[in-house]
Coordinates of C-alpha atoms and ligand atoms in Angstrom, one line a residue:
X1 CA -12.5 -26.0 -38.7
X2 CA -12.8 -26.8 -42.4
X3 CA -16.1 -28.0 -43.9
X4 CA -14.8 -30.9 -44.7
X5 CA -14.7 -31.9 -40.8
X6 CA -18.8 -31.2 -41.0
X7 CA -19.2 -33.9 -43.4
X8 CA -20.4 -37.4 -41.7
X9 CA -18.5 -40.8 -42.5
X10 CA -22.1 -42.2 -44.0
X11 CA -25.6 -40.8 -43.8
X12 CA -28.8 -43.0 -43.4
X13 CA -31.7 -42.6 -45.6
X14 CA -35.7 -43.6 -45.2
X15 CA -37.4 -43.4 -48.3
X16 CA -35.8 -43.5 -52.2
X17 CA -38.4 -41.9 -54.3
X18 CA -37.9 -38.9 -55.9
X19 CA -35.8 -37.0 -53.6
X20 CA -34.8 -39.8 -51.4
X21 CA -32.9 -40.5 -54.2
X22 CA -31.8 -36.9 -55.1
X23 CA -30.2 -37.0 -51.4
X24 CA -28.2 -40.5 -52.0
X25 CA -27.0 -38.8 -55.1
X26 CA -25.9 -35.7 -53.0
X27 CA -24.0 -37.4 -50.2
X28 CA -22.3 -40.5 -52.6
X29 CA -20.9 -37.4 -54.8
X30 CA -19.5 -36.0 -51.6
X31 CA -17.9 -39.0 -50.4
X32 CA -20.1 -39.7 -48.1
X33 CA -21.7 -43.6 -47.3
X34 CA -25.4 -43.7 -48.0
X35 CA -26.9 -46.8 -45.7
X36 CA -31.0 -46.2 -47.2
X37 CA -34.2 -48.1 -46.2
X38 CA -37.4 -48.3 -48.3
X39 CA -39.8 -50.7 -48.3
X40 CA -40.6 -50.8 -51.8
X41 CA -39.3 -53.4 -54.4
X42 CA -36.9 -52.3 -56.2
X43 CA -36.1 -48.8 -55.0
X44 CA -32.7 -49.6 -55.2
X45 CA -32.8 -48.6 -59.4
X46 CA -34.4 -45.2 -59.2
X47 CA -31.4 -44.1 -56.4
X48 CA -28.9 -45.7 -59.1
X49 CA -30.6 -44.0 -62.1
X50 CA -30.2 -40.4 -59.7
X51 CA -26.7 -41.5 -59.4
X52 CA -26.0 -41.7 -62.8
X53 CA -28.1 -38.3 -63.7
X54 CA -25.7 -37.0 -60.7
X55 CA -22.5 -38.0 -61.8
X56 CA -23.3 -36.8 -65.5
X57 CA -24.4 -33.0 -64.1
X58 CA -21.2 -32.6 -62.0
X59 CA -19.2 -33.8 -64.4
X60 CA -20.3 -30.9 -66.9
X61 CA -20.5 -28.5 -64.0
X62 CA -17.5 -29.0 -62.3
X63 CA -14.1 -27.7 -63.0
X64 CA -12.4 -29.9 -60.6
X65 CA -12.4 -33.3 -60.1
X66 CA -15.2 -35.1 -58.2
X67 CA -13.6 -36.7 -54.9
X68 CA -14.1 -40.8 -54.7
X69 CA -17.5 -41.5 -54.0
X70 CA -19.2 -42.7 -51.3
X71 CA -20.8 -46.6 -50.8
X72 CA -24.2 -47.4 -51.2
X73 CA -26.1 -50.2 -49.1
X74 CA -29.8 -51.2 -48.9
X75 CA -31.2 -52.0 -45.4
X76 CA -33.6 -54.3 -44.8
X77 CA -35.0 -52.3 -41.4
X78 CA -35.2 -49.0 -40.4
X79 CA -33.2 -50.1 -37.5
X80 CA -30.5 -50.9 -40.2
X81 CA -30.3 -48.2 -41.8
X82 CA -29.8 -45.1 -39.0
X83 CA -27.2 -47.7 -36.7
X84 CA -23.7 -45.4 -36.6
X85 CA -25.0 -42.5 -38.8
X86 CA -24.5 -38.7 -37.8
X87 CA -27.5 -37.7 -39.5
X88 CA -30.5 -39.5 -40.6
X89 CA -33.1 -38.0 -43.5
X90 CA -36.6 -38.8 -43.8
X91 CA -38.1 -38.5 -47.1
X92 CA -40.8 -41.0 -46.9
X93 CA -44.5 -39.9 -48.5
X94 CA -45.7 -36.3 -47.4
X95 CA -48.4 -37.9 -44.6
X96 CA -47.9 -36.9 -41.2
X97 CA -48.7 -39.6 -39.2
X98 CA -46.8 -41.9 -41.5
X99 CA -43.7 -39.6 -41.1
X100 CA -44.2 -38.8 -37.4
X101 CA -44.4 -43.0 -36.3
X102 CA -41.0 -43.2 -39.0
X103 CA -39.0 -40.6 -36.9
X104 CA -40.4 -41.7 -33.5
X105 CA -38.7 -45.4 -34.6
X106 CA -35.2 -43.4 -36.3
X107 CA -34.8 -41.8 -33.1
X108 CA -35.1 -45.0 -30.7
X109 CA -32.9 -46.7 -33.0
X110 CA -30.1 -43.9 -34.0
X111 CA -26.9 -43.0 -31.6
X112 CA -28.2 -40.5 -29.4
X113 CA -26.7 -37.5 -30.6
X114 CA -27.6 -38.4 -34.6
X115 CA -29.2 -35.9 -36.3
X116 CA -33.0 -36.8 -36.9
X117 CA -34.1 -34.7 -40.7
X118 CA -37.1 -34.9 -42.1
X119 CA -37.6 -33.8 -46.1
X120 CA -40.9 -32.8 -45.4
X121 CA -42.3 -29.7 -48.1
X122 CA -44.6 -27.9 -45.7
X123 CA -45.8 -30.2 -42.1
X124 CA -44.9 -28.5 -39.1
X125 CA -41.2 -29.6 -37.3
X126 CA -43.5 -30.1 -33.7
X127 CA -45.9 -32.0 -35.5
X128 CA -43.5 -34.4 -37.0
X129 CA -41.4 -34.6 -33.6
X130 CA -44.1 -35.5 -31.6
X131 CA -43.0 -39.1 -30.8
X132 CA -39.6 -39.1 -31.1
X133 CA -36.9 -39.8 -28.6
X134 CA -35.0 -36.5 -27.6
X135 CA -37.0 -34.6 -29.5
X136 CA -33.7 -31.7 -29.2
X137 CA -32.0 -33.0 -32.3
X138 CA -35.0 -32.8 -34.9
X139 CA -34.5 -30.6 -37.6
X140 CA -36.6 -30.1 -40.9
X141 CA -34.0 -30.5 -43.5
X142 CA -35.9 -29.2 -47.1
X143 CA -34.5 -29.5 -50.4
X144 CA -35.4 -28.8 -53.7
X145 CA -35.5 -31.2 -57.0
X146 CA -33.2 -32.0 -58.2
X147 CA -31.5 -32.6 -54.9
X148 CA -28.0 -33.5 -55.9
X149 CA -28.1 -30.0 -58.5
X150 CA -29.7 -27.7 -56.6
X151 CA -28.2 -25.6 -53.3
X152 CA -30.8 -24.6 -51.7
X153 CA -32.2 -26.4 -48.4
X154 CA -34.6 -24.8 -45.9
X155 CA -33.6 -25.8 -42.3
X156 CA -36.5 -25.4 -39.6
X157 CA -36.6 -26.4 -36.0
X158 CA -39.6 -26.9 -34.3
X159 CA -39.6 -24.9 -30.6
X160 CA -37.9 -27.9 -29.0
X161 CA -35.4 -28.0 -31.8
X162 CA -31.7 -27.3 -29.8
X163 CA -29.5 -24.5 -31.4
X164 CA -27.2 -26.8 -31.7
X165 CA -29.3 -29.1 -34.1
X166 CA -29.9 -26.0 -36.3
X167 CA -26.0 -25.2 -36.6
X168 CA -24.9 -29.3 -37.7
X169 CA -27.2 -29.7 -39.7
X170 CA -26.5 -26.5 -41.7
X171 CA -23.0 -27.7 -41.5
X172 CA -23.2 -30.9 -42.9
X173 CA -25.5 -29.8 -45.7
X174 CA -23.3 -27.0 -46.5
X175 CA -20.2 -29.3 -46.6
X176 CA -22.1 -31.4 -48.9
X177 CA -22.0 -28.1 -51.2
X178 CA -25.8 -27.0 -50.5
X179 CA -26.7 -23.6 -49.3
X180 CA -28.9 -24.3 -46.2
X181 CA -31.2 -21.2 -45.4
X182 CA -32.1 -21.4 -41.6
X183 CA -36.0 -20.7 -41.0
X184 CA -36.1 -18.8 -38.2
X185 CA -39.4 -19.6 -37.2
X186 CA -41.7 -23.0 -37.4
X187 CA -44.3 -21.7 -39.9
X188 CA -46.4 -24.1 -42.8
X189 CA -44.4 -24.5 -45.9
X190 CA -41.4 -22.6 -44.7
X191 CA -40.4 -20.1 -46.8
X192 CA -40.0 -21.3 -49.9
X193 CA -43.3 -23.7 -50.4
X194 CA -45.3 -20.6 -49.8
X195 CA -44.4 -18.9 -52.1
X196 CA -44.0 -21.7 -54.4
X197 CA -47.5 -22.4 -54.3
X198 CA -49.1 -19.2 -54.1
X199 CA -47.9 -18.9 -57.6
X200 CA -49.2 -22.6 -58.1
X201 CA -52.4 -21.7 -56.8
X202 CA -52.9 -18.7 -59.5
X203 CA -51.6 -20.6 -62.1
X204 CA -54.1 -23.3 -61.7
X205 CA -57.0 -20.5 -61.7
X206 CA -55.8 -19.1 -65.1
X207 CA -55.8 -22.7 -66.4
X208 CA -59.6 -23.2 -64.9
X209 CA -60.9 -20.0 -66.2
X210 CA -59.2 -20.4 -69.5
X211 CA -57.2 -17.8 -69.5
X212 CA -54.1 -19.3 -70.5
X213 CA -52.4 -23.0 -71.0
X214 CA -50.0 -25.1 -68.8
X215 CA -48.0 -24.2 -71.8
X216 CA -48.4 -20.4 -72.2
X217 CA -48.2 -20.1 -68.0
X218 CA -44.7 -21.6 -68.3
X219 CA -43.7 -19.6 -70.9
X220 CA -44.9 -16.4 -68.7
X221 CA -41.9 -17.5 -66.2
X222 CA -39.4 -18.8 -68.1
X223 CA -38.9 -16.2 -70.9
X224 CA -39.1 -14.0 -68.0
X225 CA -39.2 -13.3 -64.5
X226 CA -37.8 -17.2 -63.9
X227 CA -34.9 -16.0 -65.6
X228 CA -34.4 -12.7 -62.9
X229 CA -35.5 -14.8 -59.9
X230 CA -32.4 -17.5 -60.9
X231 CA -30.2 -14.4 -59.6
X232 CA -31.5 -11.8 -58.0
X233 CA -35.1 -13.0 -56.2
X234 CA -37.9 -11.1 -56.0
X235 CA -37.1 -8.2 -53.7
X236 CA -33.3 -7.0 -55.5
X237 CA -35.3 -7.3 -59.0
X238 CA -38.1 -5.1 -57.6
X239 CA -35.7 -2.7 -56.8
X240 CA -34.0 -2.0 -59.8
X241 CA -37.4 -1.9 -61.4
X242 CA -37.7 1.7 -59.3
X243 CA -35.0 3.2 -60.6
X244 CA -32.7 5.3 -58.7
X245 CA -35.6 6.4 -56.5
X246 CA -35.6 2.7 -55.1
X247 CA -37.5 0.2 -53.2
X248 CA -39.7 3.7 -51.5
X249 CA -40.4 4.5 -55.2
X250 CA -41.4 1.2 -56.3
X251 CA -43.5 0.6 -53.7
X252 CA -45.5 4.1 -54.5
X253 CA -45.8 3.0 -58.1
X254 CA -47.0 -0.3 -57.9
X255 CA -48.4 -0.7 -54.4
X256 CA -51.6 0.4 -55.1
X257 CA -52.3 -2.4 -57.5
X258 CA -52.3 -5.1 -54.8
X259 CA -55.3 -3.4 -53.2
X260 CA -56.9 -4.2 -57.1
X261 CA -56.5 -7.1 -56.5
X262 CA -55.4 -9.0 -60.0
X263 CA -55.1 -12.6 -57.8
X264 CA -57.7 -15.0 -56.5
X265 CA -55.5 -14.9 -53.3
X266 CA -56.3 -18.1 -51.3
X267 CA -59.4 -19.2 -52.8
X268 CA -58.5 -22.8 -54.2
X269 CA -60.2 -24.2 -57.9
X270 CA -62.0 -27.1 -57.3
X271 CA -60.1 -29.9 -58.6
X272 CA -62.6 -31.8 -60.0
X273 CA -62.3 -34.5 -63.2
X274 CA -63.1 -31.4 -66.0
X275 CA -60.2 -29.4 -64.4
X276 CA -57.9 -32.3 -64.0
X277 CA -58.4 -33.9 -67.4
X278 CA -58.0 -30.5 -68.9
X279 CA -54.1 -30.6 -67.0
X280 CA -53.6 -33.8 -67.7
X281 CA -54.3 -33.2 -71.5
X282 CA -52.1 -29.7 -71.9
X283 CA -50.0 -31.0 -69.8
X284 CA -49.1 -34.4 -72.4
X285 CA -49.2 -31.8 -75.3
X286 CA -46.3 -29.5 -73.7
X287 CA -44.6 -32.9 -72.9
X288 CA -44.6 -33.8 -77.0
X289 CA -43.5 -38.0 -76.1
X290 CA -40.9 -36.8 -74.0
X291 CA -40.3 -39.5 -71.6
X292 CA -39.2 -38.2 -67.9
X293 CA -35.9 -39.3 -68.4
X294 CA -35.3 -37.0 -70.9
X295 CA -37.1 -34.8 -69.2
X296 CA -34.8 -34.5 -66.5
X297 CA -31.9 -35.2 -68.6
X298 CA -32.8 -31.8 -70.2
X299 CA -33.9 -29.9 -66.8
X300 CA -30.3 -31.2 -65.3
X301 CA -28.4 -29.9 -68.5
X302 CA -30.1 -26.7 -68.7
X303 CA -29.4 -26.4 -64.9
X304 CA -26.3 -27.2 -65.2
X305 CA -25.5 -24.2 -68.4
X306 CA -27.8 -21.5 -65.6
X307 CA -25.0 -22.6 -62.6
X308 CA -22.4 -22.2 -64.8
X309 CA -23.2 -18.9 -66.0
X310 CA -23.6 -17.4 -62.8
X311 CA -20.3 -19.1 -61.3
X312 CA -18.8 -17.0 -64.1
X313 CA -20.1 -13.9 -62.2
X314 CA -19.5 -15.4 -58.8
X315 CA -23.0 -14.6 -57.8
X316 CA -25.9 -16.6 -56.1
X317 CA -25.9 -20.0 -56.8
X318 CA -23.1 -19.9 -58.9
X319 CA -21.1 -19.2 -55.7
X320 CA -22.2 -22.2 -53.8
X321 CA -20.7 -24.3 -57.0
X322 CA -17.6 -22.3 -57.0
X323 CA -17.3 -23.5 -52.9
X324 CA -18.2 -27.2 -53.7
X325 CA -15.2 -26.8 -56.8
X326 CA -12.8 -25.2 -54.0
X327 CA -13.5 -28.1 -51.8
X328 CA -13.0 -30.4 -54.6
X329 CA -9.8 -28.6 -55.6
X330 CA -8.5 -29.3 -51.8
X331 CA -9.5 -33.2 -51.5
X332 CA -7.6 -33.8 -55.3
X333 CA -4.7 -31.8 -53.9
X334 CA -4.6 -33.9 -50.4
X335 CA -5.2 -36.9 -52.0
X336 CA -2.1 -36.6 -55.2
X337 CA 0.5 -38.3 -54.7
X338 CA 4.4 -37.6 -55.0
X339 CA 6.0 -41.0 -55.4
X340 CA 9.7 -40.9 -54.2
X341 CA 12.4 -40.1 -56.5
X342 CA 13.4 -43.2 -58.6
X343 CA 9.8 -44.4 -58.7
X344 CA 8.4 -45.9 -62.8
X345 CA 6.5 -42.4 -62.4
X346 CA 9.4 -40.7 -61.5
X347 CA 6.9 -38.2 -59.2
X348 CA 4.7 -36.7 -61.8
X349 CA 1.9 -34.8 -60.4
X350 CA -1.3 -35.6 -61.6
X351 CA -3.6 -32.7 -60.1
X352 CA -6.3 -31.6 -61.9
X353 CA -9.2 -32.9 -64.1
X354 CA -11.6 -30.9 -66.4
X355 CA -14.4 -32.3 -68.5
X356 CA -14.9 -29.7 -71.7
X357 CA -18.2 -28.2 -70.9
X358 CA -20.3 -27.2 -74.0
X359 CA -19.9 -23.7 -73.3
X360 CA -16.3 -23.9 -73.3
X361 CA -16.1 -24.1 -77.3
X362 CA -15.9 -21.8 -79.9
X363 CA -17.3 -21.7 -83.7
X364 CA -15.2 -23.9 -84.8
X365 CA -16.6 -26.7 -82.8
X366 CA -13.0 -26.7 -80.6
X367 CA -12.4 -25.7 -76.9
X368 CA -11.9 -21.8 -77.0
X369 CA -8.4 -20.0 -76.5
X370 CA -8.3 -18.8 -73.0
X371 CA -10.3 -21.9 -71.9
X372 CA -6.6 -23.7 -72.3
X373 CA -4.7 -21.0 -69.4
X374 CA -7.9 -21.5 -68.0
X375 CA -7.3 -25.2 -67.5
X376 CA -3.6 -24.8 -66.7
X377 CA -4.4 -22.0 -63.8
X378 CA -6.6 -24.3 -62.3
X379 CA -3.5 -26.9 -62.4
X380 CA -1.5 -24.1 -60.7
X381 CA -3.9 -23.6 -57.9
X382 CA -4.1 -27.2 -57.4
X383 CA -0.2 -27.2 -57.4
X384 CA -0.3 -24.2 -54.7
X385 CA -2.7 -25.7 -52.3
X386 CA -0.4 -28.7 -52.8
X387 CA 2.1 -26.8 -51.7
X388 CA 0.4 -25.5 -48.7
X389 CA -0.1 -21.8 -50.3
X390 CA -3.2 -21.9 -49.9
X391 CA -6.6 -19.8 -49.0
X392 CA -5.5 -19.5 -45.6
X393 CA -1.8 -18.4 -47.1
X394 CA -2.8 -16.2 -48.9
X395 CA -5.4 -14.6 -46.0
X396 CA -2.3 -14.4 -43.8
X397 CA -0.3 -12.0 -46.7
X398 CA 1.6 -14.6 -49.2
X399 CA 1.3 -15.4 -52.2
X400 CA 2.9 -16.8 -55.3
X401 CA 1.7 -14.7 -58.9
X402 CA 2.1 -16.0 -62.1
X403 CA 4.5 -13.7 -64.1
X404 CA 4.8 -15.3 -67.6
X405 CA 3.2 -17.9 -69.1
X406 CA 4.0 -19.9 -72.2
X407 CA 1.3 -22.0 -74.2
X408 CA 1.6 -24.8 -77.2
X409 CA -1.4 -25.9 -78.7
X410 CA -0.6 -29.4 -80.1
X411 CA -4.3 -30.5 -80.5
X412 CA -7.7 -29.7 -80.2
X413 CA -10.1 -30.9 -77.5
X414 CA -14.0 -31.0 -78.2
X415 CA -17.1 -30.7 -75.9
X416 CA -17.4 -33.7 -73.7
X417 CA -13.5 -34.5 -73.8
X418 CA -11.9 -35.4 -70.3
X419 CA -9.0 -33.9 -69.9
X420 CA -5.9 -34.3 -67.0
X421 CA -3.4 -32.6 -66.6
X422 CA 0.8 -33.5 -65.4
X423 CA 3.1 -31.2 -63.5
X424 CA 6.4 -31.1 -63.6
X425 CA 8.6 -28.6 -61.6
X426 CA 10.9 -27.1 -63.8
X427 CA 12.9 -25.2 -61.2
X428 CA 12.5 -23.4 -58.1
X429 CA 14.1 -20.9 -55.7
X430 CA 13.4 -19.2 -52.3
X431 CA 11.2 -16.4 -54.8
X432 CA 10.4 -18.1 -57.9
X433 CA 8.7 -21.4 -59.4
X434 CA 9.0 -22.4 -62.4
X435 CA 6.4 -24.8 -64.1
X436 CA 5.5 -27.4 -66.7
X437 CA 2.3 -28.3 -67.2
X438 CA 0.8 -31.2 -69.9
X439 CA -2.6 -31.3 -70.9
X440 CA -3.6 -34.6 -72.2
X441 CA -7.3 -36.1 -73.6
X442 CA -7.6 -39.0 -71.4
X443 CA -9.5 -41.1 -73.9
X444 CA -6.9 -41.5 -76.6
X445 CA -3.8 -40.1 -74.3
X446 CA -3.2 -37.0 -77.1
X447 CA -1.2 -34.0 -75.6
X448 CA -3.2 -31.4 -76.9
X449 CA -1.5 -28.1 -75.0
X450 CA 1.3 -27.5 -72.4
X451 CA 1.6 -24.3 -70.5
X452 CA 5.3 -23.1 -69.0
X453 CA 4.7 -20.7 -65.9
X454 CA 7.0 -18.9 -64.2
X455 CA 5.7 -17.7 -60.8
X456 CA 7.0 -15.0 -58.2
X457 CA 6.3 -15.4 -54.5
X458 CA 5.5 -12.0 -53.1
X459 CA 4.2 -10.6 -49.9
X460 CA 1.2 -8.7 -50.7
X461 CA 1.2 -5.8 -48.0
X462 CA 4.9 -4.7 -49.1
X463 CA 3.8 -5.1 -52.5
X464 CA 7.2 -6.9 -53.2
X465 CA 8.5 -10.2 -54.2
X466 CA 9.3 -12.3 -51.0
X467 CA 10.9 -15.5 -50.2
X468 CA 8.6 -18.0 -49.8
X469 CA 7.5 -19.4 -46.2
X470 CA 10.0 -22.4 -45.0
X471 CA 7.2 -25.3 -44.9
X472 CA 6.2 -24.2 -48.6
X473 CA 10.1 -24.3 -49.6
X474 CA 10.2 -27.6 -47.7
X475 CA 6.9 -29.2 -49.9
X476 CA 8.7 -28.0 -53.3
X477 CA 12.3 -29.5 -51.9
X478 CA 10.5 -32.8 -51.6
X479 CA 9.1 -32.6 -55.5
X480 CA 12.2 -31.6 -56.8
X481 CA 13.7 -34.6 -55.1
X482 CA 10.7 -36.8 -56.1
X483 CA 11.4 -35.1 -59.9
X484 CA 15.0 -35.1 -60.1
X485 CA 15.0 -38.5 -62.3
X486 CA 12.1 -37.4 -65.1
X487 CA 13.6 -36.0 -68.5
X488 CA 13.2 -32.6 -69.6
X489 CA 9.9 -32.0 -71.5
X490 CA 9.3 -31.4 -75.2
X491 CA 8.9 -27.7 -75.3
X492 CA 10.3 -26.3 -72.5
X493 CA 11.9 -23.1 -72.8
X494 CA 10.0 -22.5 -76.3
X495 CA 9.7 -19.0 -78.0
X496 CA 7.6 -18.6 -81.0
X497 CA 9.7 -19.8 -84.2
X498 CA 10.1 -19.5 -87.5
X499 CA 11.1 -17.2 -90.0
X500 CA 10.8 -13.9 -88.7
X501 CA 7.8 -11.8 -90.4
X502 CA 8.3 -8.0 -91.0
X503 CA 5.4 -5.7 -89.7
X504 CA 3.7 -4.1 -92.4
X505 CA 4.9 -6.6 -95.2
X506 CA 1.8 -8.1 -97.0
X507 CA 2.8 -11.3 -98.6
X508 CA 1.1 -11.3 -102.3
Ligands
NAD601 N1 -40.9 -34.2 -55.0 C1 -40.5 -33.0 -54.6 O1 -40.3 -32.1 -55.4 C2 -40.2 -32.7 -53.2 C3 -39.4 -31.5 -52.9 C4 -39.0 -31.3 -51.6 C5 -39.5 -32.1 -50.5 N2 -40.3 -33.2 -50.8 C6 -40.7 -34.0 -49.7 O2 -39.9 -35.2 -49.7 C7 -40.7 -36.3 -49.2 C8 -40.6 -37.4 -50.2 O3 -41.2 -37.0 -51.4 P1 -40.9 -37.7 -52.8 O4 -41.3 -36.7 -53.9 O5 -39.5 -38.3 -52.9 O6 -42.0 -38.9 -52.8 P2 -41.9 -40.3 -53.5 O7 -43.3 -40.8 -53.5 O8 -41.2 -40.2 -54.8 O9 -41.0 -41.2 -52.5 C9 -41.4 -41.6 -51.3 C10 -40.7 -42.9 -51.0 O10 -40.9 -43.3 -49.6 C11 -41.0 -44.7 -49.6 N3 -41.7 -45.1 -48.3 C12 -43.0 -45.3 -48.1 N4 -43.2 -45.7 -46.8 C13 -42.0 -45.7 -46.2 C14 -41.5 -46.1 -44.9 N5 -42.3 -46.4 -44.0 N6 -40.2 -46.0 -44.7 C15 -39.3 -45.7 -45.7 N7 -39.7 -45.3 -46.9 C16 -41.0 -45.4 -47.2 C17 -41.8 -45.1 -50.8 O11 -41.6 -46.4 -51.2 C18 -41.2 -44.1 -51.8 O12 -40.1 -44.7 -52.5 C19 -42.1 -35.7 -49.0 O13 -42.2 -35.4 -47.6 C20 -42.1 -34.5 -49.8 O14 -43.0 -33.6 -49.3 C21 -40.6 -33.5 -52.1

């Protein structure tokens, strides 16, 4: 069962504020339909502003190309908006009652076996599910702002909650590329919100007594432990920080100090007009006339660089935007095209997409070297899922590996540049492929690389070059058919030119 197969046909919405929003962002990116009710006027523009933010941050993040999006209707009735969906998510104001009398309606109204989610930060799942019809198939689905940027969403059932419940709705999130974290049991503010806000708590104490600023607490996390916790959490940090005695260690060193204590623990400031105006104030300075927009504009794009770095190590969250790309990789593949032989395209494959992220370019303002064969590989992978060598091929022993490449730089690309790329299949026998990829900047059409790869098929366990598997043969017979008619590339079969140089000969 693929993920794919866990993602619903549309999703129905109650409530489009801030993460309402972040949600309809989340599902429309994965193709999903977003059918959303909120009672205020004009809610529609703050889900289309989140779409926009959405579609920006993926763009940057992603490698591959984002699969067609989802469509977006307003309902006039709650009724309206839950009819026909899998799963419906509440993320209507943090007041119980309010919620509770929302999902009691959802529930009457959805198909029976329709997910019932609530956003909720902290309000117990039995609380909330109090009124509702088949109480079985509530789940507290918790997600983090942004909502269409960041993984993480803490799913908790409530004692009534089935098993079942639990298991789709991690599903569905997950195929929506989050990374649900099942709470295993109904507790106030989950995991994540308490300890969330007993940092929140302390902070506003240093702020009260003076100790510090809004400005100067912020700086306290992000020039350093926020930086650790975006990897590694509290508890793998702590252990390094024992050495190679460890967690036992760590524990001896510093335990002592939480019997000081240095924290006001769950004593609460009294928020009263001197406290808050002194927020309010610091809180304008650190802003310096920042509007939100920008605000978020820079949050998203500093997100977006921290999930980019750690996809590059494969670690964390970085992995979750590695899965979404794979999954990306898979629909573009499905959904290309081979037109049959004779066609005006003559059965060019068009396979894979790449926006030039900003950490992609070098010195010289250009996109770096290997960021090209980075590019192209991607355009092989795409070619080989095409092909049906794919994850699951290569599980089960096969595989093709890329044995030579050629590349031609024939113009730059810059930060921001869209690029796409064509394939042509140069050749191909029961062992070898042989490639012909052209890398074009879709706003002006300018080839600025191509890439020749020659590829061996090889069965992994023998350690040997292999003839490939028949229905793989019979997917690269069909685009050789589809290609027969297309001219032979500029380029093809290129070695490096010119006069030859003699080593050790400095030219005065
Ligand atoms: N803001 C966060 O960072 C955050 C994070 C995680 C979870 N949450 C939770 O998500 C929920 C929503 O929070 P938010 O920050 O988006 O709040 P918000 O105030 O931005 O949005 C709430 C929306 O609900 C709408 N609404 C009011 N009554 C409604 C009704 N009867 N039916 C449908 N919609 C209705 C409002 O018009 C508003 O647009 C809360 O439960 C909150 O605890 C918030």
């Amino acid at each position: 069962v693929t993920d794919e197969k866990h993602l619903p046909d549309r999703v129905g919405l109650l409530g489009a504020g801030v993460i309402g929003g972040g949600w309809a962002a989340r599902f429309l990116l994965a193709g999903v339909d977003v059918c959303l009710y909120d009672p205020a006027p004009g809610a529609g523009d703050g889900v289309l502003a989140a779409l926009h933010r959405a579609r920006r941050a993926w763009d940057r993040l992603a490698l591959a190309r984002r699969p067609p999006e989802g469509h977006l209707t307003l309902a006039g009735s709650v009724a309206e908006a839950v009819a026909g969906t899998e799963l419906v998510q509440e993320s209507a104001p943090e007041r119980e009652a309010l919620k509770a009398e929302l999902l009691a309606q959802a529930s009457a109204a959805a198909p029976p076996d329709a997910i019932i989610a609530s956003s909720t930060s902290g309000l117990l799942p039995s609380r909330l599910a109090r009124s509702m019809t088949r109480p079985e198939r509530f789940v507290v689905g918790h997600p983090f702002n942004p909502v269409y940027l960041l993984p993480l969403v803490e799913v908790c059932g409530s004692p009534q909650t089935a098993p079942e419940t639990v298991a789709r709705a991690a599903a569905i999130y997950r195929a929506a590329g989050m990374r649900p974290l099942v709470v295993r049991h109904e507790i106030d503010g989950f995991i994540a919100d308490r300890l969330l806000e007993a940092l929140w708590r302390e902070a506003l104490w240093l702020v009260a007594d003076d100790v510090a600023t809004v400005e100067e607490i912020d700086d306290a996390i992000r020039f350093g432990a926020g930086l650790r916790w975006a990897a590694m959490g509290t508890f793998l940090t702590y252990r390094l920080a024992g050495g190679e005695a460890g967690m036992r260690h760590f524990m001896a060193q510093f335990g002592p100090a939480l019997q000081l204590p240095w924290t006001r623990l769950t004593e609460v400031p009294a928020l009263e007009p001197a406290l808050l105006d002194k927020l309010v104030v610091q809180s304008d300075a650190q802003a310096a006339g920042r509007s939100i927009a920008e605000l978020e504009q820079l949050r998203d794009d500093c997100l977006v660089a921290v999930l980019s770095g750690l996809r590059g190590q494969g670690f964390g969250a970085g992995e979750t935007v590695a899965e979404t790309e794979r999954r990306w990789l898979s629909v573009a593949a499905d959904a290309a095209v081979v037109p049959d032989a004779g066609a005006p395209s003559g059965g060019l494959l068009c396979l894979h997409e790449a926006i030039v992220a900003s950490e992609w370019i070098d010195y010289n303002g250009h996109m770096t070297e290997y960021r090209y064969l980075q590019v192209l590989a991607d355009t092989t992978d795409a070619f080989l899922a095409r092909i049906g060598a794919d994850g699951d091929y290569v599980s089960a022993g096969h595989s093709y590996y890329t044995v030579e490449s050629h590349l031609r730089h024939t113009g730059q690309a810059h930060a921001g540049d869209r690029l796409y790329v064509t394939t042509r299949m140069l050749g191909h026998d029961a062992r070898r492929l042989h490639l012909f990829h052209e890398l074009h900047r879709s706003e002006d059409e300018t080839l600025v690389a191509t890439g020749e790869h020659m590829l061996v098929h090889v069965d992994a366990a023998a350690g040997s070059a292999a003839p490939a598997g028949a229905a793989v043969l019979g997917e690269l017979a069909q685009i050789a058919t589809a290609q027969a008619g297309l001219p032979a590339p500029t380029g093809v079969g290129r070695r490096i030119e010119g006069e030859r140089l003699a080593p050790g000969v400095v030219p005065t």
